[in-house]
Every structure is written in C-alpha cells, then in structure tokens.
C-alpha atoms as a printed R data frame, in Angstrom:
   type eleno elety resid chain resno       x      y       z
1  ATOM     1    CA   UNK     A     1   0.000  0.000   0.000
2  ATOM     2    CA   UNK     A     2   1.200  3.237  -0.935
3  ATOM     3    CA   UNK     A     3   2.296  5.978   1.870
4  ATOM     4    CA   UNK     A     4  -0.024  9.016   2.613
5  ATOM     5    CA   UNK     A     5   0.529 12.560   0.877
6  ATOM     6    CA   UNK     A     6   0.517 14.997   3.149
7  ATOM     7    CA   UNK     A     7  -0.040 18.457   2.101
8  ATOM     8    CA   UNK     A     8   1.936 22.192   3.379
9  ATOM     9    CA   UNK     A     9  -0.828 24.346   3.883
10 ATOM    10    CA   UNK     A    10   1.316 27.016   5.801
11 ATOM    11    CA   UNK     A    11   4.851 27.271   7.929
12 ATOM    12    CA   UNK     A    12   3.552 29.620  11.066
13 ATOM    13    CA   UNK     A    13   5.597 31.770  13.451
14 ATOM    14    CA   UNK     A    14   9.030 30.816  11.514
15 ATOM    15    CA   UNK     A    15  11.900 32.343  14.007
16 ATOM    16    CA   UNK     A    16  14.982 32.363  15.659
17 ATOM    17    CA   UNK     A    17  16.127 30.273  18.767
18 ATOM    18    CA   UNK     A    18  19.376 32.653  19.043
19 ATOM    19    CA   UNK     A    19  21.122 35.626  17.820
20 ATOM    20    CA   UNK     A    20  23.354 33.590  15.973
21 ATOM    21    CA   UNK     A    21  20.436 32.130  14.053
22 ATOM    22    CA   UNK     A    22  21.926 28.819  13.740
23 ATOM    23    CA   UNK     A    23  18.300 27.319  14.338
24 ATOM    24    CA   UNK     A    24  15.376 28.128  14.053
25 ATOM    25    CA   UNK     A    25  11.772 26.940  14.992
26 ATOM    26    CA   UNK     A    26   8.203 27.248  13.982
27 ATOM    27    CA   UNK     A    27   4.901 25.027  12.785
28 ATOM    28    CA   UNK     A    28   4.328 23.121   9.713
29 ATOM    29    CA   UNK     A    29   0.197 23.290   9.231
30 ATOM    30    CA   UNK     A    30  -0.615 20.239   7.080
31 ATOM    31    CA   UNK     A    31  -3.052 17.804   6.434
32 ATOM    32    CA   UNK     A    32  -3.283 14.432   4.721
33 ATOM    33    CA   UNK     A    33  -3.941 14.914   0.925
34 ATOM    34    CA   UNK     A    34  -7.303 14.078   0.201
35 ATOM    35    CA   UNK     A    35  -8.645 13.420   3.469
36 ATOM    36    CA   UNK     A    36 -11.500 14.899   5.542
37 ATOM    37    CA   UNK     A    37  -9.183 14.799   8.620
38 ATOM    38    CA   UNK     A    38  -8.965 17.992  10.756
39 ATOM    39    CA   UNK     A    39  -6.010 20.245   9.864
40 ATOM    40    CA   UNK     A    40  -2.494 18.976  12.122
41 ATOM    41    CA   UNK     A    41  -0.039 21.455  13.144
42 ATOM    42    CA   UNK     A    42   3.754 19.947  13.507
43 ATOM    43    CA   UNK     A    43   6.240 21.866  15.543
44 ATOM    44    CA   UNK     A    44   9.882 22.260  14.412
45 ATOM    45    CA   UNK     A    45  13.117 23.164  14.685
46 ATOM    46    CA   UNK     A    46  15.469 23.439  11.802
47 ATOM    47    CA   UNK     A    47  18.790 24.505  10.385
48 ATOM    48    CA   UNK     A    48  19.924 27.522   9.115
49 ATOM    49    CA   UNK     A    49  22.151 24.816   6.317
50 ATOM    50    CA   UNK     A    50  18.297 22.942   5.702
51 ATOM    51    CA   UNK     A    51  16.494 26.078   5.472
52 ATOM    52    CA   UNK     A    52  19.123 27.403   2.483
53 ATOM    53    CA   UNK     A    53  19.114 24.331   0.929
54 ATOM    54    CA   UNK     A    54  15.281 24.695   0.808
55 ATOM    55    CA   UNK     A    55  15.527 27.578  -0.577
56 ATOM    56    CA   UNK     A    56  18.010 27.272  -3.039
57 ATOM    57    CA   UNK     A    57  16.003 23.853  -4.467
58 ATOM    58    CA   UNK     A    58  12.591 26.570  -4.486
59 ATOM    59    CA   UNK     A    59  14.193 29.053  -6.440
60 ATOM    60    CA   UNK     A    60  15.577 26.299  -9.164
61 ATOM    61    CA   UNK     A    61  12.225 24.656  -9.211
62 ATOM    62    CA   UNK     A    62  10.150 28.394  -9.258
63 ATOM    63    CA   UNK     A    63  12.567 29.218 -12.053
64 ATOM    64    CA   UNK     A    64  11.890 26.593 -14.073
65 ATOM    65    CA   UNK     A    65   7.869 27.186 -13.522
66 ATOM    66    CA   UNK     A    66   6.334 28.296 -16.488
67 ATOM    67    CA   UNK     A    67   3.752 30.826 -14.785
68 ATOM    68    CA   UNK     A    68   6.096 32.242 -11.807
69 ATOM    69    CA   UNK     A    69   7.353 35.762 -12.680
70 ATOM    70    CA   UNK     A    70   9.559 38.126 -10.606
C-alpha cells in the first residue's frame, strides 16, 4: 500500500532560537492529501544549512515554472 501525501498548507511563526540564528523553529500546518481529517499542526526546529538548501532547491524549481514571474 502506498504511503499518505501529506499536504503544506502554511509554515507559522518561523523564528529564531538565538542571535546567531543557527536554528530556528516554527509550525508546519498540514493535512493528509485528500482526506477529511482535521487540519495537524507539527512543531519544528530546523537549520539555518536545511532552510538554504530549501531555498536554493525553491528558487531552481520556481525558475523553471512556467507561470512564476519576478
């Protein structure tokens, strides 16, 4: 049986842990694609290296969108 999809609906309150801003934390709001489950909210705490590897695989995939525009 194939795993769930789950689905990003938001990333909430998004901030540092320190001033060196090494980590931070925040909530992932998500649900399970295609179900009639209530809405789950997932805590975190993540890297500043994750967080600009994100960022750097958005951009690529954004850029390569044909309907995003600067």
């Amino acid at each position: 049986m194939a795993e769930p999809e789950w689905e990003l609906l938001t990333v909430q309150g998004l901030s540092m842990t320190d001033e060196t801003a090494a980590e931070f934390v925040g909530t992932f709001v998500i649900h399970r694609d295609g179900s009639a489950e209530p809405v789950e909210q997932v805590r975190l705490r993540v890297k500043r290296s994750v967080l600009e590897e994100v960022s750097r695989t958005l951009q690529r995939l954004l850029t390569r969108s044909t309907k995003f525009s600067r």
